Coordinates of C-alpha atoms and ligand atoms in Angstrom, one line a residue:
M1 CA 0.0 0.0 0.0
S2 CA 1.1 3.6 -0.7
S3 CA 1.9 5.6 2.5
A4 CA 1.4 9.2 3.3
Y5 CA 3.2 11.8 5.4
L6 CA 3.2 15.5 6.0
Q7 CA 6.2 17.6 4.9
C8 CA 7.1 21.3 5.1
I9 CA 7.3 23.0 1.7
E10 CA 10.1 25.5 2.6
E11 CA 13.2 24.7 0.5
T12 CA 15.4 25.4 3.5
C13 CA 13.5 23.0 5.8
R14 CA 11.6 20.2 4.0
R15 CA 11.3 18.4 7.3
R16 CA 8.8 15.6 7.8
Q17 CA 6.3 16.2 10.5
D18 CA 5.1 14.0 13.4
S19 CA 2.4 11.9 11.8
R20 CA 0.3 11.6 14.9
K21 CA -0.4 15.3 14.9
D22 CA -2.4 17.1 12.2
A23 CA -0.7 20.5 12.6
H24 CA -1.5 23.4 10.3
S25 CA 2.1 24.5 9.9
C26 CA 5.6 23.2 10.2
A27 CA 6.7 22.4 13.8
F28 CA 10.2 23.7 13.0
C29 CA 9.8 26.8 10.8
G30 CA 6.1 27.6 10.6
G31 CA 6.0 26.9 6.9
L32 CA 3.1 25.4 5.0
L33 CA 2.7 21.7 5.0
E34 CA 1.9 19.3 2.2
V35 CA 0.9 15.7 2.0
K36 CA 3.5 13.5 0.4
Y37 CA 3.3 9.9 -0.6
D38 CA 5.5 6.9 -1.2
F39 CA 3.4 5.7 -4.1
D40 CA 3.2 2.1 -5.1
Q41 CA 4.4 1.3 -8.6
F42 CA 1.4 2.1 -10.8
D43 CA 0.6 0.9 -14.2
P44 CA -1.1 4.0 -15.6
E45 CA -3.0 2.1 -18.3
Q46 CA -4.5 -0.3 -15.7
L47 CA -5.4 2.5 -13.3
R48 CA -7.1 4.6 -16.1
H49 CA -9.1 1.5 -16.9
A50 CA -10.1 0.9 -13.2
W51 CA -11.1 4.6 -12.8
H52 CA -13.2 4.4 -15.9
Q53 CA -14.9 1.2 -14.8
R54 CA -15.8 2.8 -11.4
R55 CA -18.1 5.2 -13.2
L56 CA -20.4 2.3 -13.8
S57 CA -20.4 1.3 -10.2
G58 CA -23.2 2.1 -7.8
E59 CA -20.9 2.3 -4.7
P60 CA -20.9 5.8 -3.2
I61 CA -17.1 5.7 -3.1
D62 CA -16.9 5.0 -6.8
R63 CA -19.6 7.6 -7.7
S64 CA -17.6 10.4 -6.0
G65 CA -15.3 12.2 -8.5
V66 CA -12.8 12.5 -5.7
W67 CA -12.7 9.0 -4.3
R68 CA -13.0 7.4 -7.7
F69 CA -9.3 8.5 -8.0
R70 CA -8.4 7.2 -4.5
E71 CA -5.1 5.8 -5.6
L72 CA -3.9 9.4 -5.9
I73 CA -4.9 10.3 -2.3
P74 CA -3.9 7.3 -0.2
F75 CA -3.9 9.0 3.1
V76 CA -7.1 7.3 4.4
E77 CA -6.5 4.6 6.9
P78 CA -8.0 1.2 6.0
G79 CA -11.6 0.9 7.4
A80 CA -12.0 4.7 7.8
R81 CA -15.5 6.1 7.0
I82 CA -15.5 8.1 3.8
V83 CA -17.6 11.3 4.2
S84 CA -19.0 11.9 0.8
L85 CA -21.9 13.7 -0.9
S86 CA -21.1 12.4 -4.4
E87 CA -19.0 15.4 -5.2
G88 CA -17.1 15.9 -8.4
S89 CA -18.0 14.3 -11.7
T90 CA -18.7 17.8 -13.0
P91 CA -19.2 18.6 -16.7
L92 CA -16.6 19.8 -19.2
V93 CA -18.5 21.9 -21.7
G94 CA -17.4 23.7 -24.8
T95 CA -18.1 27.3 -25.6
R96 CA -18.8 29.2 -28.7
R97 CA -19.2 32.9 -28.0
A98 CA -17.0 33.0 -24.9
G99 CA -14.1 31.3 -26.8
W100 CA -14.5 33.7 -29.7
W101 CA -14.7 36.7 -27.4
A102 CA -11.7 35.7 -25.3
G103 CA -9.4 34.8 -28.2
P104 CA -10.3 33.3 -30.5
V105 CA -9.3 30.3 -28.4
H106 CA -10.5 26.7 -27.9
L107 CA -12.2 27.4 -24.6
T108 CA -13.6 24.6 -22.5
I109 CA -15.3 25.1 -19.2
K110 CA -14.8 22.7 -16.2
H111 CA -17.9 23.6 -14.2
Q112 CA -17.3 23.1 -10.5
G113 CA -20.6 24.9 -9.8
N114 CA -22.2 21.5 -10.3
N115 CA -21.1 20.2 -6.9
P116 CA -23.3 19.3 -4.0
T117 CA -23.0 22.7 -2.4
G118 CA -22.3 24.6 -5.6
S119 CA -18.5 25.1 -5.6
F120 CA -15.2 23.3 -6.0
K121 CA -14.8 23.5 -2.2
D122 CA -16.7 20.2 -1.9
L123 CA -13.7 18.3 -3.5
G124 CA -11.4 19.5 -0.7
M125 CA -14.0 19.2 2.0
T126 CA -14.8 15.5 1.5
A127 CA -11.1 14.8 1.9
C128 CA -10.5 16.9 4.9
I129 CA -13.7 16.0 6.8
T130 CA -13.0 12.4 6.2
R131 CA -9.5 12.9 7.7
A132 CA -10.9 14.8 10.7
D133 CA -13.6 12.2 11.3
S134 CA -11.0 9.3 11.1
R135 CA -9.0 11.2 13.8
G136 CA -12.0 11.4 16.1
I137 CA -12.3 15.2 15.7
R138 CA -15.7 16.4 16.9
M139 CA -15.6 20.1 15.9
V140 CA -14.2 21.8 12.8
A141 CA -13.7 25.5 12.0
C142 CA -12.9 27.8 9.1
A143 CA -12.9 31.4 8.1
S144 CA -14.5 32.0 4.7
T145 CA -15.6 34.3 1.9
G146 CA -18.7 32.0 1.8
N147 CA -18.2 28.9 -0.2
T148 CA -15.9 27.1 2.2
S149 CA -18.5 27.8 4.9
S150 CA -21.4 26.2 2.9
S151 CA -19.2 23.2 2.1
M152 CA -17.8 22.7 5.5
A153 CA -21.3 23.0 7.1
A154 CA -22.6 20.3 4.7
Y155 CA -19.8 17.8 5.2
A156 CA -19.6 18.4 8.9
A157 CA -23.4 17.8 9.2
R158 CA -23.0 14.6 7.1
A159 CA -20.3 13.4 9.5
G160 CA -22.1 14.5 12.7
I161 CA -19.3 17.0 13.5
K162 CA -20.0 20.4 14.9
A163 CA -19.2 23.3 12.5
L164 CA -17.9 26.7 13.5
L165 CA -17.6 29.5 10.9
F166 CA -16.0 32.9 10.9
V167 CA -17.2 35.2 8.2
P168 CA -16.7 38.9 7.6
Y169 CA -19.7 40.9 8.7
R170 CA -22.1 41.5 5.7
Q171 CA -19.5 40.6 3.2
I172 CA -20.7 37.2 2.0
S173 CA -23.7 36.6 -0.3
S174 CA -26.9 35.7 1.4
A175 CA -27.2 32.4 -0.5
K176 CA -23.9 31.2 1.0
L177 CA -24.9 32.3 4.5
A178 CA -28.3 30.7 4.1
Q179 CA -26.6 27.4 3.1
A180 CA -24.4 27.4 6.2
L181 CA -27.3 28.1 8.5
D182 CA -29.5 25.5 6.8
F183 CA -26.8 22.9 7.5
G184 CA -26.8 23.9 11.1
A185 CA -23.4 25.6 11.5
L186 CA -22.6 28.1 14.2
V187 CA -21.8 31.3 12.3
V188 CA -19.7 34.1 13.8
E189 CA -19.7 37.3 11.9
V190 CA -16.5 39.1 12.7
G191 CA -14.3 41.8 11.1
D192 CA -14.7 43.6 7.8
T193 CA -12.6 41.3 5.6
F194 CA -11.9 37.6 5.2
D195 CA -8.3 38.3 6.2
E196 CA -9.4 39.8 9.6
A197 CA -11.8 36.9 10.3
F198 CA -9.1 34.4 9.4
R199 CA -6.4 36.0 11.5
L200 CA -8.7 36.0 14.6
L201 CA -9.7 32.4 14.0
R202 CA -6.0 31.4 13.7
E203 CA -5.3 33.2 17.0
I204 CA -8.0 31.6 18.9
A205 CA -7.8 28.1 17.4
P206 CA -5.0 26.7 19.7
E207 CA -6.9 27.9 22.8
L208 CA -10.1 26.1 21.8
G209 CA -8.3 23.2 20.1
L210 CA -10.0 23.9 16.9
Y211 CA -9.3 21.8 13.8
L212 CA -9.1 24.2 10.9
V213 CA -10.3 23.3 7.5
N214 CA -9.2 26.4 5.6
S215 CA -7.1 25.6 2.5
I216 CA -3.9 25.8 4.7
N217 CA -5.2 22.3 5.7
P218 CA -3.1 20.1 3.4
F219 CA -5.9 17.5 3.1
R220 CA -8.1 20.0 1.4
I221 CA -5.6 20.3 -1.4
E222 CA -5.5 16.5 -1.8
G223 CA -9.2 16.4 -2.5
Q224 CA -9.1 19.5 -4.8
K225 CA -6.2 18.1 -6.9
T226 CA -8.4 15.3 -8.2
I227 CA -10.1 17.8 -10.5
V228 CA -7.1 17.4 -12.9
A229 CA -7.5 13.6 -13.1
E230 CA -11.2 14.0 -13.9
M231 CA -10.6 16.7 -16.4
L232 CA -7.9 14.8 -18.2
E233 CA -10.0 11.7 -18.3
Q234 CA -12.8 13.7 -19.9
R235 CA -10.3 14.8 -22.5
A236 CA -9.1 11.2 -23.2
W237 CA -5.9 12.2 -21.3
R238 CA -4.9 14.9 -23.8
P239 CA -3.7 17.8 -21.7
P240 CA -4.8 21.3 -22.7
D241 CA -2.2 24.1 -23.2
Y242 CA -3.5 26.0 -20.2
I243 CA -5.6 25.5 -17.1
V244 CA -7.0 28.8 -15.8
V245 CA -8.2 29.3 -12.2
P246 CA -9.3 32.4 -10.3
G247 CA -7.0 33.2 -7.3
G248 CA -8.1 34.1 -3.8
N249 CA -6.4 32.2 -1.0
L250 CA -4.6 30.3 -3.8
G251 CA -5.5 26.8 -2.6
N252 CA -7.1 25.8 -5.8
A253 CA -4.1 26.9 -7.9
S254 CA -1.9 25.0 -5.6
A255 CA -4.1 21.9 -5.8
V256 CA -4.3 21.9 -9.6
G257 CA -0.5 22.2 -9.8
K258 CA 0.2 19.4 -7.4
G259 CA -2.3 17.2 -9.2
L260 CA -0.6 17.8 -12.5
W261 CA 2.8 17.3 -11.1
E262 CA 2.0 14.0 -9.5
L263 CA 0.2 12.7 -12.7
K264 CA 3.3 13.5 -14.7
D265 CA 5.6 11.9 -12.1
L266 CA 3.4 8.8 -12.1
G267 CA 3.5 8.6 -15.9
F268 CA -0.1 9.6 -16.7
I269 CA 0.8 12.6 -18.8
E270 CA 4.0 13.8 -20.5
K271 CA 3.1 17.4 -21.1
V272 CA 2.1 19.6 -18.2
P273 CA -0.3 22.4 -19.0
Q274 CA 0.7 25.9 -17.9
V275 CA -1.4 27.0 -14.9
V276 CA -2.7 30.5 -15.1
V277 CA -4.1 32.4 -12.1
V278 CA -6.4 35.3 -12.4
Q279 CA -7.0 37.8 -9.6
A280 CA -9.4 40.8 -9.3
A281 CA -7.6 44.1 -9.7
G282 CA -8.7 45.3 -6.2
A283 CA -7.5 42.1 -4.6
N284 CA -4.4 41.1 -6.5
P285 CA -1.5 40.6 -4.0
F286 CA -0.2 37.6 -5.8
Y287 CA -0.1 39.4 -9.1
Q288 CA 1.7 42.4 -7.6
T289 CA 4.2 40.2 -5.7
L290 CA 5.2 38.3 -8.8
R291 CA 5.4 41.5 -10.9
A292 CA 7.7 43.1 -8.4
G293 CA 9.7 39.8 -8.2
S294 CA 9.4 40.1 -4.5
S295 CA 10.4 37.2 -2.2
E296 CA 8.0 38.4 0.4
L297 CA 4.2 38.6 -0.1
M298 CA 3.0 42.1 -0.9
P299 CA -0.4 42.0 0.8
V300 CA -3.4 44.2 -0.1
E301 CA -4.7 45.8 3.0
H302 CA -8.1 46.7 1.9
P303 CA -9.1 44.2 -0.8
S304 CA -12.0 45.3 -2.8
T305 CA -13.9 43.5 -5.6
E306 CA -17.5 42.5 -6.2
A307 CA -16.2 39.0 -6.8
T308 CA -16.4 38.3 -3.1
A309 CA -15.1 34.7 -3.4
I310 CA -11.7 36.1 -4.3
R311 CA -11.7 39.3 -2.1
I312 CA -8.5 38.3 -0.2
G313 CA -5.5 40.5 0.6
H314 CA -3.2 38.0 2.4
P315 CA -3.4 34.7 0.5
A316 CA -2.2 32.0 2.8
N317 CA -1.1 29.6 0.0
W318 CA 0.9 32.0 -2.1
K319 CA 4.1 30.1 -1.8
K320 CA 2.6 26.9 -3.0
A321 CA 1.0 28.7 -5.9
R322 CA 4.2 30.4 -6.8
R323 CA 5.9 27.0 -6.9
V324 CA 3.1 25.8 -9.3
L325 CA 3.7 28.7 -11.7
D326 CA 7.4 27.9 -11.6
W327 CA 6.8 24.2 -12.3
T328 CA 4.4 24.7 -15.1
G329 CA 5.7 27.9 -16.7
G330 CA 2.4 29.5 -15.8
F331 CA 1.6 33.1 -14.9
C332 CA -0.8 35.4 -13.1
E333 CA -3.1 38.1 -14.5
S334 CA -5.2 40.7 -12.9
V335 CA -8.6 41.9 -14.3
T336 CA -11.0 44.7 -13.3
D337 CA -14.5 44.2 -12.0
A338 CA -15.8 45.6 -15.3
E339 CA -13.9 43.0 -17.3
I340 CA -15.2 40.3 -15.0
F341 CA -18.8 41.5 -15.6
E342 CA -18.2 41.4 -19.3
A343 CA -16.9 37.9 -19.2
K344 CA -19.8 36.7 -17.1
T345 CA -22.2 38.3 -19.6
V346 CA -20.6 36.5 -22.5
L347 CA -20.6 33.2 -20.7
A348 CA -24.3 33.6 -20.0
E349 CA -24.8 34.0 -23.8
D350 CA -23.4 30.5 -24.1
G351 CA -25.9 29.4 -21.5
V352 CA -23.2 29.0 -18.9
G353 CA -23.9 30.7 -15.5
C354 CA -21.4 31.2 -12.8
E355 CA -20.2 33.3 -9.9
P356 CA -18.4 36.5 -10.6
A357 CA -15.1 35.1 -9.3
S358 CA -15.3 32.3 -11.8
A359 CA -15.8 34.6 -14.7
A360 CA -12.5 36.3 -13.8
T361 CA -10.8 33.3 -15.6
V362 CA -12.3 34.1 -19.0
A363 CA -11.7 37.8 -18.6
G364 CA -8.0 37.0 -17.8
V365 CA -7.7 34.8 -21.0
R366 CA -9.0 37.7 -23.1
K367 CA -6.5 40.0 -21.6
L368 CA -3.6 37.6 -22.0
V369 CA -4.4 36.8 -25.7
R370 CA -4.5 40.5 -26.4
A371 CA -1.2 41.0 -24.7
G372 CA 0.3 38.1 -26.8
K373 CA 1.0 36.0 -23.7
I374 CA -1.5 33.3 -24.7
E375 CA -1.5 32.4 -28.4
R376 CA -4.6 32.6 -30.5
H377 CA -6.4 29.2 -30.9
A378 CA -4.7 27.9 -27.8
D379 CA -6.5 24.9 -26.2
L380 CA -7.6 26.1 -22.7
V381 CA -9.7 24.9 -19.8
C382 CA -11.1 27.6 -17.5
V383 CA -12.3 26.3 -14.2
L384 CA -15.5 27.9 -13.2
T385 CA -15.4 27.6 -9.5
G386 CA -18.9 28.4 -8.3
N387 CA -22.6 28.2 -9.3
Q388 CA -24.6 31.0 -10.8
L389 CA -27.1 30.9 -7.9
K390 CA -24.4 31.6 -5.3
D391 CA -24.7 35.4 -5.9
T392 CA -28.0 36.4 -7.5
E393 CA -27.7 39.8 -5.8
Y394 CA -24.8 40.5 -8.1
I395 CA -26.9 39.7 -11.1
M396 CA -29.8 41.8 -10.1
R397 CA -27.6 44.8 -9.1
H398 CA -26.0 44.8 -12.5
R399 CA -29.2 45.0 -14.6
S400 CA -29.5 48.3 -16.4
E401 CA -32.8 50.1 -16.7
D402 CA -32.7 49.4 -20.4
Q403 CA -32.3 45.7 -19.9
E404 CA -35.1 45.6 -17.4
S405 CA -37.5 47.4 -19.7
H406 CA -36.8 45.0 -22.6
Q407 CA -36.7 41.9 -20.6
R408 CA -39.2 42.3 -17.8
L409 CA -42.8 43.1 -18.5
R410 CA -45.3 43.9 -15.8
V411 CA -48.7 43.3 -17.4
E412 CA -52.3 43.6 -16.2
P413 CA -54.0 40.2 -16.0
D414 CA -56.3 40.4 -19.1
L415 CA -55.8 39.2 -22.6
D416 CA -55.9 42.6 -24.3
S417 CA -53.1 44.0 -22.2
L418 CA -51.1 40.9 -22.6
R419 CA -51.5 40.9 -26.4
R420 CA -50.5 44.6 -26.6
A421 CA -47.5 44.2 -24.3
L422 CA -46.2 41.1 -26.2
E423 CA -46.8 42.6 -29.6
R424 CA -44.7 45.6 -28.6
A425 CA -42.0 43.5 -26.9
L426 CA -41.7 40.9 -29.6
T427 CA -41.6 43.3 -32.6
S428 CA -39.3 46.0 -31.3
P429 CA -35.7 45.1 -32.0
V430 CA -34.7 43.6 -28.7
E431 CA -31.3 44.9 -27.9
S432 CA -29.8 41.7 -26.5
R433 CA -27.9 42.9 -23.5
Ligands
LIG1 C1 -12.9 29.8 -2.9 C2 -13.2 30.3 -4.2 C3 -12.3 30.9 -5.1 C4 -10.9 31.1 -4.7 O1 -10.2 29.9 -4.5 P1 -8.8 29.9 -3.7 O2 -8.5 28.4 -3.6 O3 -9.1 30.5 -2.4 O4 -7.8 30.7 -4.5 C5 -12.7 31.3 -6.3 N1 -14.0 31.2 -6.7 C6 -14.9 30.6 -5.9 C7 -16.3 30.5 -6.4 C8 -14.6 30.2 -4.6 O5 -15.5 29.7 -3.9
LIG2 ZN1 9.6 23.8 8.0

């Protein structure tokens, strides 16, 4: 059997950690930890076949898009209960207008909004709540811009574990808050930003003995990395040129990179796609840090963007994400809220809905093609991280008077009025958006 251990990511340290403790940072230098494996010898061809076969199985562990690839995440002790809600197995869909608008490029969407709680966070949460549960942990906590909360609340409920959430006051969408409450979590609204809520949680966690499930938890990354196995399988194991993700706390970028790296190491792919991270201009510390070539993070003290899922000024995983860009020859771009809105509008014209943070990816591609950093007709996968219904306030807030008057009719309930209103609406040249 393959075996797992935790190791510090700092080049100057790289020390293995005491496997009986699930610490959040290195006991020696305070660096970030990652899960490492002594993998068994794999025959990639055989495993691909086994993974494919599992799609036909009715077993919950095989139906999950995370646990179907369990050979890639062998940290679960034999006999441990798997806490799953049948996450993953999300669609890969082509685009027409969005790819044309952004390039032209061959743009495919990996839609993580089709997860049990509506975001990619579910992939990480099934892994990390399974871990917590197997360690006998009875309470988990996180700070969140919203989606981690919804997801943690659901998986904790599933496992019968208490959930404690720290969210910035009035800074998360009502849909995300409602989900967390619905799943029975205890919600603490504290601070004006995610960074503030997270800092307070980290400070109080040791006192209360809290098990944190933020993306600094290395087991979250393990679940999230399976997205690349699933995406490659859906593409008959032909890697794209680029994989594009939005960047907030940078856990997702770290996970995508780790997944790619391991699949290459294990002989599943030869070419590794370049990983591209896109941040919002008002919350782009990673972009600024890389541009300045700084070896220290240049945080953004007052992050601001309507894409609340990526409104983060001190991304905890920035060193892991930087390593991923180095490994894959990737880069980071920054886009304005106006550009995000435009991208979201174009995606909607393809019938693809998503959260604003997700649309940042497509906006970033357009900018990079125009700057000549991504070649026209490149083969790209943009990861749309969250469901359209996560932030309907955003959609309604952005509707112009003109759109409203063309798209919404308030009609008296009689046939004459109805006929008149429809005649007018259906014959006037409808300005589509
Ligand atoms: C969490 C989240 C992000 C940011 O992911 P990180 O791993 O924090 O970089 C982006 N979009 C959505 C919808 C999210 O929920
Ligand atoms: Zn260390």
